[in-house]
Short mmCIF file of C-alpha atoms and ligand atoms in Angstrom, two decimals:
data_model
loop_
_atom_site.label_atom_id
_atom_site.label_comp_id
_atom_site.label_asym_id
_atom_site.label_seq_id
_atom_site.Cartn_x
_atom_site.Cartn_y
_atom_site.Cartn_z
CA MET A 26 99.50 111.71 56.64
CA VAL A 27 101.83 114.27 58.20
CA HIS A 28 100.99 117.95 57.60
CA THR A 29 102.96 121.06 58.30
CA THR A 30 101.72 124.44 59.52
CA GLN A 31 103.44 127.60 58.37
CA SER A 32 102.76 131.30 58.80
CA ASP A 33 104.42 134.04 56.77
CA GLN A 34 107.48 134.69 58.91
CA GLY A 35 106.82 132.19 61.65
CA PRO A 36 109.30 129.66 62.97
CA THR A 37 110.48 126.71 60.92
CA PRO A 38 107.52 124.48 60.13
CA ARG A 39 107.20 121.36 62.23
CA PRO A 40 105.36 118.19 61.32
CA THR A 41 101.85 117.99 62.71
CA VAL A 42 99.25 115.25 62.88
CA PRO A 43 95.48 115.69 62.97
CA LEU A 44 94.05 116.12 66.45
CA ARG A 45 91.72 113.33 67.48
CA PRO A 46 89.14 115.49 69.26
CA MET A 47 87.03 114.08 72.07
CA ARG A 48 83.54 114.68 70.76
CA VAL A 49 80.77 114.74 73.36
CA THR A 50 77.40 116.47 73.38
CA ALA A 51 76.80 119.43 75.70
CA GLN A 52 74.71 117.18 77.92
CA GLN A 53 77.35 114.47 78.04
CA ALA A 54 79.95 117.11 78.82
CA GLU A 55 78.19 118.18 81.99
CA GLU A 56 77.33 114.63 82.99
CA ARG A 57 80.88 113.50 82.54
CA ALA A 58 82.29 116.47 84.44
CA GLU A 59 79.88 115.85 87.30
CA THR A 60 80.62 112.12 87.37
CA PHE A 61 84.34 112.78 87.43
CA HIS A 62 83.87 115.28 90.24
CA ALA A 63 81.90 112.71 92.27
CA LEU A 64 84.81 110.31 91.87
CA MET A 65 87.50 112.85 92.74
CA GLU A 66 85.51 114.27 95.64
CA ARG A 67 86.05 110.95 97.41
CA ARG A 68 89.83 111.09 97.10
CA ARG A 69 91.49 111.50 100.47
CA THR A 70 95.07 111.54 101.56
CA VAL A 71 95.52 108.34 103.54
CA ARG A 72 98.17 107.54 106.15
CA ASP A 73 97.06 104.02 107.13
CA PHE A 74 97.73 101.40 104.51
CA ASP A 75 96.88 97.74 104.18
CA PRO A 76 100.14 95.92 103.45
CA GLY A 77 98.38 93.66 100.91
CA PRO A 78 99.71 93.62 97.35
CA LEU A 79 98.57 95.89 94.54
CA PRO A 80 96.64 94.57 91.57
CA GLU A 81 98.99 93.81 88.71
CA GLY A 82 99.58 96.46 86.08
CA VAL A 83 97.93 99.38 87.88
CA LEU A 84 101.16 101.21 88.69
CA GLU A 85 102.30 100.90 85.10
CA TRP A 86 99.02 102.38 83.82
CA ALA A 87 99.16 105.13 86.40
CA VAL A 88 102.71 106.11 85.39
CA ARG A 89 101.78 105.97 81.70
CA THR A 90 98.86 108.29 82.47
CA ALA A 91 101.01 110.64 84.57
CA SER A 92 103.39 110.80 81.66
CA THR A 93 100.64 112.19 79.40
CA ALA A 94 100.79 115.46 81.36
CA PRO A 95 101.71 118.64 79.51
CA SER A 96 105.26 119.81 80.16
CA GLY A 97 107.34 122.89 79.36
CA ALA A 98 108.77 122.50 75.83
CA HIS A 99 107.48 118.91 76.00
CA VAL A 100 110.62 117.87 77.86
CA GLN A 101 108.66 115.50 80.15
CA PRO A 102 111.06 116.16 83.05
CA TRP A 103 109.88 113.37 85.36
CA ARG A 104 110.91 109.94 86.60
CA PHE A 105 108.77 107.65 88.73
CA VAL A 106 110.79 105.24 90.86
CA VAL A 107 108.73 102.39 92.28
CA LEU A 108 109.93 100.81 95.52
CA THR A 109 108.38 97.56 96.71
CA ASP A 110 111.33 95.74 98.27
CA PRO A 111 110.93 95.80 102.09
CA ALA A 112 114.64 96.49 102.71
CA ARG A 113 114.58 99.43 100.33
CA LYS A 114 111.39 100.82 101.86
CA ARG A 115 113.00 100.52 105.29
CA ARG A 116 116.02 102.55 104.15
CA LEU A 117 113.67 105.14 102.72
CA ARG A 118 111.73 105.31 105.97
CA GLU A 119 114.84 105.60 108.13
CA ALA A 120 116.31 108.39 106.01
CA ALA A 121 112.98 110.24 105.77
CA GLU A 122 112.36 110.00 109.51
CA ALA A 123 115.83 111.40 110.24
CA GLU A 124 114.94 114.51 108.19
CA GLU A 125 111.48 114.72 109.73
CA ARG A 126 112.87 114.63 113.27
CA GLU A 127 114.94 117.68 112.35
CA PHE A 128 111.88 119.30 110.79
CA TYR A 129 109.49 118.77 113.70
CA GLY A 130 112.17 119.28 116.36
CA ARG A 131 114.05 122.30 114.98
CA ARG A 132 113.40 123.55 111.47
CA ALA A 133 109.64 124.11 111.39
CA SER A 134 108.38 127.43 112.70
CA ASP A 135 105.71 127.46 115.42
CA GLU A 136 103.32 128.83 112.82
CA TRP A 137 103.98 125.85 110.52
CA LEU A 138 103.60 123.32 113.34
CA GLU A 139 100.31 124.93 114.30
CA ALA A 140 99.04 124.64 110.71
CA LEU A 141 99.94 120.93 110.70
CA ALA A 142 98.42 120.16 114.12
CA PRO A 143 94.92 119.33 112.76
CA LEU A 144 96.48 116.70 110.48
CA GLY A 145 98.13 114.96 113.41
CA THR A 146 101.39 114.38 111.54
CA ASP A 147 104.74 113.86 113.24
CA ALA A 148 108.18 112.46 112.45
CA HIS A 149 106.97 108.83 112.40
CA LYS A 150 106.45 107.58 108.88
CA PRO A 151 105.46 103.90 109.23
CA PHE A 152 103.46 104.10 106.00
CA LEU A 153 106.76 104.21 104.07
CA GLU A 154 107.14 100.57 105.04
CA THR A 155 103.52 99.45 105.38
CA ALA A 156 102.34 100.55 101.95
CA PRO A 157 103.06 97.80 99.41
CA ALA A 158 104.59 100.33 97.02
CA VAL A 159 106.12 103.76 97.29
CA ILE A 160 106.48 105.89 94.17
CA VAL A 161 109.30 108.41 94.43
CA VAL A 162 108.86 111.16 91.85
CA PHE A 163 111.96 112.94 90.56
CA GLU A 164 112.30 116.15 88.56
CA VAL A 165 114.87 115.72 85.79
CA HIS A 166 117.11 118.77 85.49
CA LYS A 167 119.76 119.50 82.88
CA GLY A 168 122.51 116.89 82.83
CA PRO A 169 124.96 115.16 80.52
CA HIS A 170 122.15 113.23 78.84
CA THR A 171 119.09 115.29 79.71
CA PRO A 172 117.91 118.60 78.19
CA ARG A 173 117.18 121.71 80.22
CA PRO A 174 113.58 121.52 81.35
CA TYR A 175 111.20 124.50 81.58
CA TYR A 176 108.49 125.02 84.17
CA THR A 177 109.81 121.92 85.85
CA LYS A 178 107.85 122.17 89.10
CA GLU A 179 104.63 122.93 87.26
CA SER A 180 105.12 120.07 84.78
CA VAL A 181 105.96 117.49 87.43
CA GLY A 182 103.15 118.78 89.67
CA ILE A 183 100.60 118.28 86.89
CA ALA A 184 101.97 114.79 86.20
CA VAL A 185 101.63 113.90 89.88
CA GLY A 186 98.03 115.15 89.78
CA PHE A 187 97.30 112.75 86.93
CA LEU A 188 99.04 109.96 88.85
CA LEU A 189 96.97 110.52 92.00
CA ALA A 190 93.73 110.71 90.01
CA THR A 191 94.48 107.48 88.16
CA LEU A 192 95.38 105.57 91.31
CA HIS A 193 92.28 106.87 93.06
CA GLN A 194 89.95 105.81 90.28
CA ALA A 195 91.59 102.37 90.42
CA GLY A 196 90.50 102.17 94.07
CA LEU A 197 93.92 102.75 95.59
CA ALA A 198 94.85 105.22 98.28
CA THR A 199 97.86 107.54 98.20
CA LEU A 200 99.70 109.94 100.44
CA THR A 201 101.55 112.91 98.99
CA HIS A 202 104.53 112.98 101.30
CA THR A 203 107.24 115.61 100.96
CA PRO A 204 110.21 115.03 103.26
CA SER A 205 112.53 118.00 103.19
CA PRO A 206 115.32 118.22 102.18
CA MET A 207 115.08 115.34 99.73
CA ARG A 208 118.68 114.78 98.63
CA PHE A 209 118.74 111.40 100.41
CA LEU A 210 116.26 110.15 97.81
CA ASN A 211 118.97 110.03 95.12
CA GLU A 212 120.95 107.50 97.10
CA VAL A 213 118.00 105.40 98.22
CA CYS A 214 116.61 105.31 94.68
CA GLU A 215 119.98 105.13 92.88
CA ARG A 216 119.29 108.17 90.74
CA PRO A 217 121.89 110.54 89.24
CA ALA A 218 122.56 114.08 90.51
CA GLU A 219 120.54 115.83 87.77
CA GLU A 220 117.41 114.18 89.15
CA ARG A 221 115.87 115.78 92.24
CA GLY A 222 113.32 114.08 94.45
CA ALA A 223 110.06 115.98 94.59
CA TYR A 224 107.37 113.66 96.00
CA VAL A 225 107.27 110.43 97.97
CA ILE A 226 103.94 108.70 97.35
CA PRO A 227 103.00 105.56 99.27
CA VAL A 228 100.32 103.61 97.39
CA GLY A 229 98.07 100.82 98.60
CA TYR A 230 94.62 99.89 99.78
CA PRO A 231 93.59 101.77 102.88
CA ALA A 232 93.88 99.75 106.09
CA PRO A 233 90.50 98.35 107.21
CA GLY A 234 88.87 100.95 109.44
CA ALA A 235 91.31 103.69 108.37
CA HIS A 236 90.34 107.18 109.53
CA VAL A 237 91.20 110.51 107.94
CA PRO A 238 91.01 114.06 109.31
CA ASP A 239 87.56 115.63 109.24
CA LEU A 240 88.29 118.22 106.56
CA ARG A 241 86.03 120.41 104.42
CA ARG A 242 86.73 121.51 100.88
CA LYS A 243 86.22 125.18 100.09
CA PRO A 244 82.93 125.90 98.34
CA LEU A 245 82.95 126.74 94.64
CA ASP A 246 82.12 130.40 95.13
CA GLU A 247 85.24 130.81 97.22
CA VAL A 248 87.65 129.19 94.79
CA MET A 249 86.08 130.14 91.44
CA ILE A 250 85.78 133.73 90.31
CA VAL A 251 83.94 134.29 87.06
CA LEU A 252 84.43 137.71 85.47
N1 IYR B 329 107.01 116.96 105.53
C1 IYR B 329 106.47 116.83 106.86
C2 IYR B 329 105.61 117.97 107.27
C3 IYR B 329 104.36 118.23 106.55
C4 IYR B 329 104.22 119.41 105.86
C5 IYR B 329 103.04 119.72 105.25
I1 IYR B 329 102.85 121.54 104.40
C6 IYR B 329 101.94 118.83 105.31
O1 IYR B 329 100.73 119.14 104.69
C7 IYR B 329 102.07 117.65 105.99
C8 IYR B 329 103.31 117.33 106.59
C9 IYR B 329 105.72 115.48 107.02
O2 IYR B 329 105.55 114.79 106.03
O3 IYR B 329 105.34 115.14 108.12
#
């Protein structure tokens, strides 16, 4: 049954449906939070991919899950373009590397390059071809057939968080790559002007023996302030 909520002078009533609350005991709540943390704690950004294929259906589930993210005015201002064709991935790599050569050679400040040094990144982006799939995430801005979004960056960022978490728990590795500027992504992905590339995310199994930077996560008492 569809209900409506109405206050005295509030806005026009809208149809509502009963919430299906997730009921867990206090003990289960902590256990589940801790278990999820143990899973997420093992997520790492990976730059060395095994070219082997992805299990069927996982990308679809991951995009469905990403698309459950909250968004400003529920506009859902995201598109996830999946590239698997080698020729297309090559075009993506070539265009991204052209921008990255500019970035590392000219645009980046010394301060920025210094901050990146521990990650060992440079203008070479072989993973854009090695990874069996690359998901290019677009923000959808106002256009002839699309409404004006609100909090676009926040909404798409949250959706990408859901995407990365889902792929990780499915055993797949990802890299959150952000070539800049990203206009070339419209052409490579055949998307209209109102869509703007925001993330390039290679997805695959990590290459056997893959290494990652020796990083530490900040301790809780540094990132959480309880008042
Ligand atoms: N987009 C460049 C540079 C880069 C920037 C940041 I901030 C990083 O955390 C990593 C890389 C690149 O992808 O190499």
